[in-house]
Coordinates of C-alpha atoms in Angstrom, one line a residue:
Chain A
X1 CA 49.9 110.7 138.5
X2 CA 50.8 112.5 136.2
X3 CA 53.2 110.0 132.9
X4 CA 55.7 112.0 131.4
X5 CA 54.9 113.4 128.0
X6 CA 57.7 110.4 126.9
X7 CA 55.4 107.2 128.7
X8 CA 52.1 109.1 127.8
X9 CA 53.6 109.1 123.6
X10 CA 54.1 105.0 124.7
X11 CA 50.9 104.5 126.0
X12 CA 49.1 105.0 122.9
X13 CA 51.1 104.3 120.6
X14 CA 50.6 100.8 122.3
X15 CA 47.1 101.5 122.4
X16 CA 46.4 102.3 118.8
X17 CA 48.8 99.0 117.8
X18 CA 46.2 97.1 120.3
X19 CA 43.0 99.1 118.3
X20 CA 44.7 98.2 115.3
X21 CA 45.0 94.4 115.7
X22 CA 41.5 94.1 117.2
X23 CA 40.0 95.8 114.7
X24 CA 41.6 93.2 112.3
X25 CA 41.5 90.1 114.1
X26 CA 36.7 91.1 114.4
X27 CA 37.1 91.9 111.3
X28 CA 38.7 89.0 109.8
X29 CA 36.5 86.6 112.1
X30 CA 32.9 87.9 110.8
X31 CA 34.2 88.3 106.9
X32 CA 32.6 91.4 107.6
X33 CA 30.7 92.6 104.5
X34 CA 32.2 90.6 102.7
X35 CA 29.1 88.0 103.6
X36 CA 26.8 90.5 101.8
X37 CA 28.9 89.7 99.3
X38 CA 29.5 85.9 99.1
X39 CA 25.7 85.9 98.9
X40 CA 26.2 87.7 95.8
X41 CA 28.2 85.5 94.8
X42 CA 27.7 83.7 91.4
X43 CA 28.2 80.5 92.7
X44 CA 29.8 79.4 90.0
X45 CA 33.1 81.3 91.1
X46 CA 32.4 80.7 94.5
X47 CA 32.7 76.7 93.4
X48 CA 36.0 78.2 92.0
X49 CA 37.2 79.4 94.7
X50 CA 36.9 76.4 97.2
X51 CA 34.6 76.9 99.8
X52 CA 36.8 79.7 102.3
X53 CA 34.9 82.1 99.9
X54 CA 31.4 80.7 100.2
X55 CA 32.0 80.1 103.8
X56 CA 32.6 83.9 103.7
X57 CA 35.3 84.7 105.3
X58 CA 37.7 86.9 104.3
X59 CA 41.2 85.2 102.5
X60 CA 42.9 87.9 104.5
X61 CA 44.8 86.5 107.2
X62 CA 44.2 87.2 110.9
X63 CA 46.5 88.7 113.2
X64 CA 46.9 85.2 115.2
X65 CA 47.4 84.0 112.3
X66 CA 50.7 86.1 110.7
X67 CA 51.9 86.3 114.9
X68 CA 52.7 82.4 114.8
X69 CA 53.8 82.1 110.5
X70 CA 55.7 85.3 112.1
X71 CA 56.8 83.1 115.6
X72 CA 57.2 79.4 113.3
X73 CA 59.9 82.4 110.8
X74 CA 61.3 84.0 114.9
X75 CA 62.8 80.7 115.8
X76 CA 63.5 79.4 112.5
X77 CA 65.5 81.7 111.0
X78 CA 68.7 80.8 108.8
X79 CA 67.1 77.1 107.7
X80 CA 67.6 77.0 103.9
X81 CA 65.8 74.1 101.5
X82 CA 66.8 74.4 98.8
X83 CA 66.2 77.6 96.9
X84 CA 62.1 77.8 97.1
X85 CA 62.1 77.6 100.7
X86 CA 64.7 80.1 102.7
X87 CA 64.2 81.2 106.2
X88 CA 63.2 84.5 106.4
X89 CA 66.6 85.8 107.9
X90 CA 68.4 84.0 105.2
X91 CA 66.5 85.9 102.9
X92 CA 66.7 89.2 105.2
X93 CA 70.6 89.1 105.6
X94 CA 71.0 88.7 101.3
X95 CA 69.4 91.4 101.2
X96 CA 70.7 93.7 104.1
X97 CA 74.3 92.1 101.9
X98 CA 73.0 93.8 99.1
X99 CA 72.0 96.9 100.6
X100 CA 75.2 97.2 102.2
X101 CA 77.5 96.9 99.4
X102 CA 75.9 99.7 96.9
X103 CA 75.5 102.1 100.1
X104 CA 79.0 101.8 100.4
X105 CA 80.3 102.3 97.8
X106 CA 77.4 105.0 96.7
X107 CA 79.1 106.7 100.0
X108 CA 82.5 106.2 98.9
X109 CA 82.4 107.2 95.5
X110 CA 79.6 110.9 96.0
X111 CA 81.3 112.1 98.9
X112 CA 84.5 112.4 97.2
X113 CA 82.2 114.2 94.4
X114 CA 80.4 115.5 96.0
X115 CA 83.3 117.4 97.7
X116 CA 84.9 118.3 94.3
X117 CA 81.1 119.1 92.6
X118 CA 80.5 121.8 96.2
X119 CA 83.9 122.9 95.9
X120 CA 84.3 124.0 92.1
X121 CA 82.0 126.7 91.0
X122 CA 82.9 125.5 87.5
X123 CA 82.8 121.8 88.0
X124 CA 80.4 121.7 89.6
X125 CA 78.1 122.9 86.8
X126 CA 80.0 120.7 83.9
X127 CA 78.4 118.7 86.1
X128 CA 74.5 119.9 86.9
X129 CA 73.5 119.2 83.3
X130 CA 74.8 115.3 84.0
X131 CA 73.7 114.3 86.9
X132 CA 69.9 116.3 86.8
X133 CA 69.5 114.1 83.8
X134 CA 70.7 110.7 85.2
X135 CA 69.0 111.9 88.8
X136 CA 65.0 111.5 88.0
X137 CA 65.8 108.0 85.7
X138 CA 64.2 105.3 87.8
X139 CA 66.9 102.5 89.3
X140 CA 64.8 99.7 88.2
X141 CA 65.6 101.8 84.2
X142 CA 69.6 100.7 84.7
X143 CA 68.3 96.8 85.7
X144 CA 68.5 96.0 81.8
X145 CA 71.5 97.2 81.0
X146 CA 73.6 95.8 84.7
X147 CA 72.2 93.0 84.3
X148 CA 73.5 92.4 79.7
X149 CA 77.0 94.0 80.0
X150 CA 77.6 93.6 83.8
X151 CA 75.8 89.0 83.7
X152 CA 75.3 87.9 87.4
X153 CA 72.3 89.3 88.5
X154 CA 73.5 89.4 92.3
X155 CA 76.5 92.2 91.0
X156 CA 73.7 93.9 89.4
X157 CA 71.0 94.5 92.1
X158 CA 74.4 95.9 93.8
X159 CA 75.2 98.1 91.8
X160 CA 71.0 98.9 90.6
X161 CA 71.3 99.9 95.0
X162 CA 74.2 102.0 94.2
X163 CA 72.8 104.0 91.4
X164 CA 69.5 105.4 93.6
X165 CA 72.0 105.9 96.6
X166 CA 74.1 108.0 94.8
X167 CA 72.4 110.6 93.7
X168 CA 70.8 111.8 97.6
X169 CA 74.4 111.7 99.3
X170 CA 75.8 113.0 95.7
X171 CA 73.5 116.4 95.7
X172 CA 73.9 116.6 99.9
X173 CA 77.8 116.5 99.8
X174 CA 77.9 119.1 97.9
X175 CA 75.5 121.2 99.1
X176 CA 77.1 121.1 102.0
X177 CA 79.8 122.3 101.6
X178 CA 79.3 124.9 99.1
X179 CA 77.7 126.4 101.8
X180 CA 79.6 126.4 104.3
X181 CA 79.7 129.6 106.1
X182 CA 82.0 131.9 104.1
X183 CA 83.2 133.3 108.0
X184 CA 84.1 129.7 108.8
X185 CA 86.2 129.8 105.4
X186 CA 87.4 133.5 106.1
X187 CA 88.8 132.0 109.5
X188 CA 91.1 129.8 108.0
X189 CA 92.4 131.9 105.3
X190 CA 93.3 134.5 108.0
X191 CA 96.0 131.7 110.4
X192 CA 97.0 130.1 106.5
X193 CA 95.5 126.7 107.3
X194 CA 96.4 124.5 104.6
X195 CA 93.6 123.1 102.0
X196 CA 93.2 119.7 102.7
X197 CA 93.4 120.7 106.5
X198 CA 90.5 122.9 105.5
X199 CA 89.0 120.2 103.7
X200 CA 89.0 118.0 106.8
X201 CA 89.0 120.3 109.9
X202 CA 87.1 122.8 109.0
X203 CA 84.2 122.1 105.3
X204 CA 83.9 118.5 106.9
X205 CA 82.3 119.2 110.2
X206 CA 80.4 122.3 108.6
X207 CA 79.0 119.5 106.0
X208 CA 79.2 115.7 107.7
X209 CA 75.4 116.8 109.1
X210 CA 73.8 117.2 105.6
X211 CA 76.3 115.0 103.8
X212 CA 74.4 112.0 107.1
X213 CA 70.8 114.0 106.3
X214 CA 72.1 112.7 102.5
X215 CA 73.1 108.9 103.4
X216 CA 70.1 108.5 105.6
X217 CA 67.5 109.6 102.8
X218 CA 70.2 107.0 99.9
X219 CA 69.5 104.0 102.2
X220 CA 66.4 104.6 102.8
X221 CA 65.8 104.3 99.2
X222 CA 67.7 101.9 98.8
X223 CA 65.5 100.1 101.8
X224 CA 62.6 100.7 98.6
X225 CA 64.8 100.2 95.4
X226 CA 66.3 96.6 96.6
X227 CA 62.6 94.7 96.7
X228 CA 61.5 95.2 93.1
X229 CA 65.2 94.9 92.4
X230 CA 64.6 91.2 93.5
X231 CA 61.7 90.4 92.3
X232 CA 63.0 91.7 89.6
X233 CA 65.6 89.2 89.2
X234 CA 64.3 86.5 92.6
X235 CA 66.9 83.8 93.2
X236 CA 68.0 85.2 96.8
X237 CA 66.7 88.4 98.7
X238 CA 63.3 89.4 100.8
X239 CA 62.2 91.0 97.6
X240 CA 62.5 87.7 95.9
X241 CA 60.6 85.9 98.5
X242 CA 58.3 88.1 98.4
X243 CA 57.3 87.5 94.9
X244 CA 57.4 83.3 95.6
X245 CA 55.1 83.4 98.2
X246 CA 52.0 85.8 95.9
X247 CA 53.7 82.9 93.4
X248 CA 52.2 80.3 96.8
X249 CA 49.7 83.0 96.8
X250 CA 50.7 82.5 100.4
X251 CA 49.2 85.5 101.5
X252 CA 50.4 85.0 105.6
X253 CA 54.0 85.1 104.5
X254 CA 53.4 87.9 102.0
X255 CA 53.0 90.2 105.8
X256 CA 54.7 88.1 107.6
X257 CA 57.7 89.9 104.6
X258 CA 56.2 93.6 104.7
X259 CA 56.6 93.0 108.5
X260 CA 60.3 92.4 108.5
X261 CA 61.1 94.5 105.8
X262 CA 59.3 98.2 107.9
X263 CA 61.4 96.9 111.1
X264 CA 64.4 96.3 109.5
X265 CA 64.1 99.8 106.7
X266 CA 63.4 101.0 110.9
X267 CA 66.3 100.2 111.9
X268 CA 69.4 100.7 109.4
X269 CA 67.4 104.6 110.0
X270 CA 68.1 104.4 113.2
X271 CA 71.6 104.2 112.8
X272 CA 71.8 106.8 110.9
X273 CA 69.9 108.3 112.1
X274 CA 72.8 108.6 115.8
X275 CA 75.1 107.9 113.4
X276 CA 74.8 111.5 112.3
X277 CA 74.0 113.0 116.1
X278 CA 78.0 111.9 116.6
X279 CA 78.1 114.4 113.8
X280 CA 75.5 117.6 114.7
X281 CA 76.7 120.7 115.7
X282 CA 74.0 123.6 117.0
X283 CA 75.0 127.3 116.5
Chain B
X1 CA 106.4 160.5 111.6
X2 CA 108.9 160.2 111.1
X3 CA 109.1 156.2 111.8
X4 CA 108.7 153.6 109.1
X5 CA 105.2 152.9 110.1
X6 CA 102.8 149.3 110.1
X7 CA 100.8 149.5 108.0
X8 CA 100.8 151.6 104.8
X9 CA 97.1 151.4 102.8
X10 CA 98.4 153.4 99.7
X11 CA 95.4 155.0 97.0
X12 CA 92.8 152.5 97.1
X13 CA 90.0 152.5 95.7
X14 CA 87.6 149.6 95.5
X15 CA 85.0 150.0 92.7
X16 CA 82.5 146.6 92.4
X17 CA 81.5 145.6 88.8
X18 CA 78.4 146.6 87.3
X19 CA 75.7 144.0 88.2
X20 CA 73.0 142.8 84.8
X21 CA 71.9 146.9 84.5
X22 CA 73.4 148.8 86.2
X23 CA 76.6 150.6 86.6
X24 CA 80.3 150.7 88.4
X25 CA 79.0 151.4 91.7
X26 CA 82.5 153.1 92.7
X27 CA 83.2 152.4 97.2
X28 CA 86.0 154.3 98.4
X29 CA 88.8 156.6 96.7
X30 CA 92.3 157.6 97.3
X31 CA 92.3 156.6 101.0
X32 CA 95.8 156.7 102.5
X33 CA 95.8 155.2 105.5
X34 CA 99.2 155.5 107.9
X35 CA 99.0 153.8 111.0
X36 CA 102.3 152.9 113.6
X37 CA 103.7 150.7 116.0
X38 CA 101.3 149.9 118.9
X39 CA 98.7 152.1 117.9
X40 CA 95.2 151.8 117.8
X41 CA 93.4 153.4 115.2
X42 CA 89.8 153.1 114.8
X43 CA 87.8 154.1 111.4
X44 CA 84.1 155.9 112.1
X45 CA 81.9 156.2 109.1
X46 CA 78.0 154.9 108.3
X47 CA 77.0 151.1 106.4
X48 CA 78.4 151.6 102.5
X49 CA 80.8 153.7 103.3
X50 CA 82.8 150.3 102.3
X51 CA 84.5 149.8 106.5
X52 CA 84.3 145.4 105.8
X53 CA 85.6 146.1 102.7
X54 CA 88.8 148.0 103.6
X55 CA 89.1 146.4 106.9
X56 CA 89.1 142.5 104.4
X57 CA 91.6 144.0 102.5
X58 CA 93.6 145.4 104.8
X59 CA 93.2 141.2 106.2
X60 CA 94.1 139.9 102.6
X61 CA 90.7 138.2 102.3
X62 CA 89.5 140.4 99.4
X63 CA 91.3 142.3 97.0
X64 CA 91.4 145.9 96.0
X65 CA 91.0 147.2 92.9
X66 CA 94.0 149.9 92.5
X67 CA 96.3 150.9 95.7
X68 CA 98.1 148.8 98.2
X69 CA 98.5 148.2 101.0
X70 CA 101.8 147.6 102.5
X71 CA 102.3 146.4 105.9
X72 CA 105.9 146.2 107.2
X73 CA 107.8 146.2 104.6
X74 CA 106.0 144.4 102.0
X75 CA 103.0 143.8 100.2
X76 CA 99.9 142.1 101.0
X77 CA 98.8 140.4 98.6
X78 CA 96.7 137.5 100.4
X79 CA 95.6 136.4 104.2
X80 CA 98.6 135.9 107.1
X81 CA 99.2 134.9 110.5
X82 CA 100.1 138.4 111.5
X83 CA 97.1 140.7 110.7
X84 CA 93.9 138.3 113.1
X85 CA 91.4 139.3 112.7
X86 CA 88.2 139.3 115.3
X87 CA 84.7 138.7 113.3
X88 CA 81.8 140.3 114.1
X89 CA 79.7 137.5 114.6
X90 CA 82.9 135.4 116.5
X91 CA 82.7 133.1 113.6
X92 CA 83.3 129.9 116.4
X93 CA 83.4 126.8 114.6
X94 CA 80.8 124.9 116.5
X95 CA 81.2 121.8 115.9
X96 CA 84.4 122.6 118.3
X97 CA 84.4 123.6 122.1
X98 CA 86.2 126.8 123.3
X99 CA 89.7 125.5 123.8
X100 CA 90.0 123.8 120.7
X101 CA 88.5 126.9 118.0
X102 CA 92.1 128.8 120.0
X103 CA 93.9 125.6 120.3
X104 CA 92.9 125.6 116.0
X105 CA 94.7 128.5 115.4
X106 CA 97.7 128.1 117.9
X107 CA 98.0 124.5 115.4
X108 CA 98.2 127.1 112.5
X109 CA 100.9 129.3 113.8
X110 CA 103.3 126.9 115.1
X111 CA 102.3 123.8 113.4
X112 CA 105.6 121.7 115.3
X113 CA 104.5 122.4 118.9
X114 CA 103.1 119.7 121.0
X115 CA 100.2 119.0 122.5
X116 CA 101.7 120.5 125.8
X117 CA 103.6 123.8 124.5
X118 CA 99.8 124.4 122.8
X119 CA 97.5 123.4 125.9
X120 CA 99.8 125.7 128.6
X121 CA 99.5 129.0 125.3
X122 CA 96.1 128.6 124.9
X123 CA 95.0 128.2 129.0
X124 CA 97.6 132.3 128.7
X125 CA 94.9 133.4 126.3
X126 CA 91.9 131.9 128.4
X127 CA 92.8 132.8 130.8
X128 CA 93.7 136.8 129.6
X129 CA 90.5 137.4 128.7
X130 CA 88.4 135.8 131.6
X131 CA 86.9 132.3 129.4
X132 CA 88.9 129.5 132.2
X133 CA 86.6 126.7 134.0
X134 CA 84.4 127.5 130.2
X135 CA 86.9 125.7 128.3
X136 CA 85.5 122.1 127.4
X137 CA 81.4 124.4 126.7
X138 CA 80.4 124.5 123.2
X139 CA 79.4 127.5 121.3
X140 CA 75.8 126.2 122.1
X141 CA 76.7 126.4 125.9
X142 CA 78.4 130.1 125.9
X143 CA 76.4 133.2 125.9
X144 CA 76.8 136.3 123.3
X145 CA 80.0 138.1 125.4
X146 CA 81.0 134.7 126.0
X147 CA 82.1 133.8 122.7
X148 CA 83.6 137.0 121.1
X149 CA 86.1 136.5 124.7
X150 CA 86.3 133.2 123.1
X151 CA 87.3 135.2 118.9
X152 CA 89.0 137.8 121.1
X153 CA 91.3 134.8 122.7
X154 CA 91.4 133.1 119.3
X155 CA 93.4 136.2 117.2
X156 CA 95.4 137.6 120.3
X157 CA 97.0 133.7 121.1
X158 CA 98.4 133.1 117.2
X159 CA 101.1 136.6 118.3
X160 CA 100.1 139.0 115.1
X161 CA 101.7 141.6 114.1
X162 CA 99.0 143.8 114.3
X163 CA 94.9 143.8 114.8
X164 CA 92.1 143.7 113.1
X165 CA 88.3 144.1 114.5
X166 CA 85.9 144.1 111.9
X167 CA 82.7 146.0 115.1
X168 CA 83.3 142.8 117.2
X169 CA 81.2 144.6 120.4
X170 CA 78.0 145.7 118.5
X171 CA 76.2 142.4 118.8
X172 CA 76.6 142.6 121.8
X173 CA 74.1 144.3 125.5
X174 CA 75.7 147.5 126.0
X175 CA 76.6 145.8 130.0
X176 CA 79.0 143.3 128.2
X177 CA 80.6 145.5 125.8
X178 CA 81.5 147.7 128.4
X179 CA 83.1 145.4 129.5
X180 CA 84.5 143.8 126.5
X181 CA 85.7 147.1 125.6
X182 CA 87.7 147.6 129.0
X183 CA 89.4 144.9 128.5
X184 CA 90.9 145.1 124.9
X185 CA 91.4 147.8 125.7
X186 CA 93.8 147.1 128.7
X187 CA 95.1 144.1 127.1
X188 CA 96.3 146.2 124.2
X189 CA 97.7 148.7 126.4
X190 CA 99.5 146.3 128.4
X191 CA 101.0 144.5 125.3
X192 CA 101.2 147.4 123.2
X193 CA 99.6 145.6 120.2
X194 CA 98.3 147.4 117.0
X195 CA 95.1 147.8 116.9
X196 CA 92.8 148.1 113.8
X197 CA 88.8 148.1 114.9
X198 CA 85.6 149.6 112.9
X199 CA 83.7 151.0 115.6
X200 CA 79.9 153.4 114.6
X201 CA 80.1 153.3 118.2
X202 CA 81.9 156.9 119.0
X203 CA 81.8 156.6 122.7
X204 CA 83.8 153.4 121.5
X205 CA 86.5 155.4 119.6
X206 CA 86.9 158.0 121.7
X207 CA 87.2 154.9 125.0
X208 CA 89.8 152.2 122.5
X209 CA 91.5 154.6 119.4
X210 CA 94.8 156.4 119.4
X211 CA 93.6 158.2 116.4
X212 CA 90.1 158.0 115.0
X213 CA 89.8 158.4 110.9
X214 CA 86.8 160.0 109.7
X215 CA 84.7 157.8 106.6
X216 CA 82.6 160.1 104.4
X217 CA 80.0 158.3 103.2
X218 CA 79.2 155.8 99.7
X219 CA 79.8 155.9 97.3
X220 CA 83.7 157.5 96.1
X221 CA 83.8 157.4 100.4
X222 CA 87.3 159.1 101.2
X223 CA 88.8 159.9 104.4
X224 CA 87.7 163.1 105.9
X225 CA 90.0 163.8 108.0
X226 CA 92.8 161.8 110.8
X227 CA 91.2 163.0 114.2
X228 CA 93.9 162.5 117.3
X229 CA 92.1 161.6 121.0
X230 CA 93.0 164.2 123.5
X231 CA 91.6 162.2 126.1
X232 CA 94.4 161.1 128.1
X233 CA 96.0 157.4 127.8
X234 CA 95.2 156.4 130.9
X235 CA 90.8 157.0 130.8
X236 CA 88.6 154.9 131.2
X237 CA 85.6 153.9 130.5
X238 CA 84.5 155.3 133.6
X239 CA 85.8 159.0 134.4
X240 CA 86.2 159.6 130.8
X241 CA 83.5 161.8 130.0
X242 CA 84.9 163.7 132.8
X243 CA 87.0 164.7 131.6
X244 CA 87.2 168.5 129.4
X245 CA 88.1 167.1 126.9
X246 CA 85.5 164.6 126.1
X247 CA 83.0 166.7 125.0
X248 CA 84.4 168.7 122.6
X249 CA 85.4 164.7 120.8
X250 CA 82.2 163.8 120.9
X251 CA 80.7 166.5 119.1
X252 CA 82.9 166.2 116.8
X253 CA 82.8 163.1 115.9
X254 CA 79.3 163.7 116.1
X255 CA 79.1 166.4 114.0
X256 CA 81.1 164.7 111.2
X257 CA 78.4 161.7 112.0
X258 CA 75.5 164.0 111.2
X259 CA 76.2 166.6 108.8
X260 CA 79.1 166.2 107.3
X261 CA 80.1 162.9 106.1
X262 CA 77.1 163.2 103.6
X263 CA 78.5 166.9 102.1
X264 CA 82.3 166.5 102.8
X265 CA 82.5 166.7 98.7
X266 CA 80.8 170.0 98.7
X267 CA 83.7 170.2 101.3
X268 CA 86.6 169.2 99.1
X269 CA 85.7 171.8 96.2
X270 CA 86.1 174.6 99.4
X271 CA 89.7 174.1 100.8
X272 CA 93.0 172.4 99.9
X273 CA 92.0 169.3 100.3
X274 CA 94.9 167.1 99.7
X275 CA 93.8 162.9 100.8
X276 CA 97.4 161.9 101.1
X277 CA 97.7 163.6 104.3
X278 CA 93.6 164.3 104.9
X279 CA 93.4 167.3 107.8
X280 CA 94.3 165.7 111.1
X281 CA 92.3 167.7 113.9
X282 CA 92.9 168.1 117.9
X283 CA 89.1 169.0 119.0
X284 CA 89.9 169.6 122.3
X285 CA 88.4 172.1 125.2
X286 CA 89.9 175.7 126.0
X287 CA 93.3 175.3 127.7
X288 CA 92.1 177.2 130.5
X289 CA 89.5 175.1 131.4
X290 CA 91.7 171.9 130.7
X291 CA 94.3 173.4 133.7
X292 CA 91.7 174.3 135.8
X293 CA 90.5 172.4 138.1
X294 CA 92.6 169.4 136.6
X295 CA 91.5 166.1 135.5
X296 CA 92.4 163.9 138.6
X297 CA 90.4 166.4 140.5
X298 CA 87.9 166.2 138.2
X299 CA 88.2 162.6 138.8
X300 CA 88.0 162.9 142.7
X301 CA 85.2 165.7 142.4
X302 CA 83.3 162.7 141.1
X303 CA 83.9 160.2 143.4

């Protein structure tokens, strides 16, 4: 039987996953080269580190432990035992909400503004120096300023998400609008189509794939930045959860958080990718 | 010619501003053309003589440096629904189906029309260009010829007083080009559509045009002369090469494209050339040859 390429790829993915988990498991079990290191370890330091160090086993949790912890979070994602012990689901929901609000605001502002910049060469030239200076600023550098002026940590992190999402969308929108094929515009002109109708029915659909690419880049960056932003401001969110678990020295929880951050990020990208498919066109 | 021409191009000149370090480039100058209602006019010239620029100015997409164009008594100041353009690269919107592309044009012409009216009108033109059944296909599902058919239907559907074509068939293979030429000829004769077409295909010009305008090489291109088609109006692609006037026509045009188009400056100095009234020529075989045998018997002999 010859399996389809898609099926074969899936099988290979599963094999890679299984091998990785197996290696991880074995490496933790045997302690790997740590055993030799353990022998050379300063006894005083070993005492400080507790018995576990002496036995030579790694402090890193194995896949079974992480799986167990993940299952615990998955079965009870929304518990709330006070500010320092909230379910993973609640933390992720906080982060997602911030990302979605900040991202939506960025779309609302960057798409129309990008449209104007793309349509007017004068405006494009006038705003270019500002954009070039503002774009490379790390979004986190805005954080103190946001905290000082907004005086609310939640809103500040939304602002940081907004500021990091705005540039890719703005750049891609203006690029997409500016590079709409001349002949499509000429068709609209010879048909005496008004400016507004041209914008909605010719320029927007023509630039939509480029705009969507900008939005995909933006949501990717936003999801990267939210973790760092929440580590900084604290309180709630998956970033805060990771930092909190680091303070608890619970590597298992951190690994669980890392996995869930990855999965949510993938989901966000897939959502936008399927949205992009609906506006895509082939020439 | 006592009637008012539908298009009157008067003393047109186009000069492109100098790029850094260069000089201004005048592509063409002293261009005077008049086109009568119902006429099919072809413009022939080498690339670089400003044919497309001339058509774009006529369409209102570009501006002339000097001179003006009067269409039906009004000066051209911008694009108009009365002057439909068939673009060289079909210029369909790839996110729309064939039907939507045509409907987009129809809706622009008659914004007050209902959905049914638009549909009925579009269907008429889809049938006319033989695209029935491909209405809901997108650009990628259409062949090159079909795409250009959509472009033609889009231009015809707005019922323009003048149709402007910029080498509409140059991107197509020979067979497709032939059948599309036949169709355009058919439609234009039936509807008495005034048409202006740019081409560098001599046979295409002989088949389609009533009047062929020869443009010399750029820069400083001019109208060299106007060739009136001496082949009968009912010519077709299959038998026109049998007509005794075919080779005189063809040879005259080839002679122009190969030799005269670049030596026109010399020719100009030795003759009484008036750019307002370029010489009109009617290349034809000896009158005796036309009479004996007549065109019809030629046609039958071939069969």
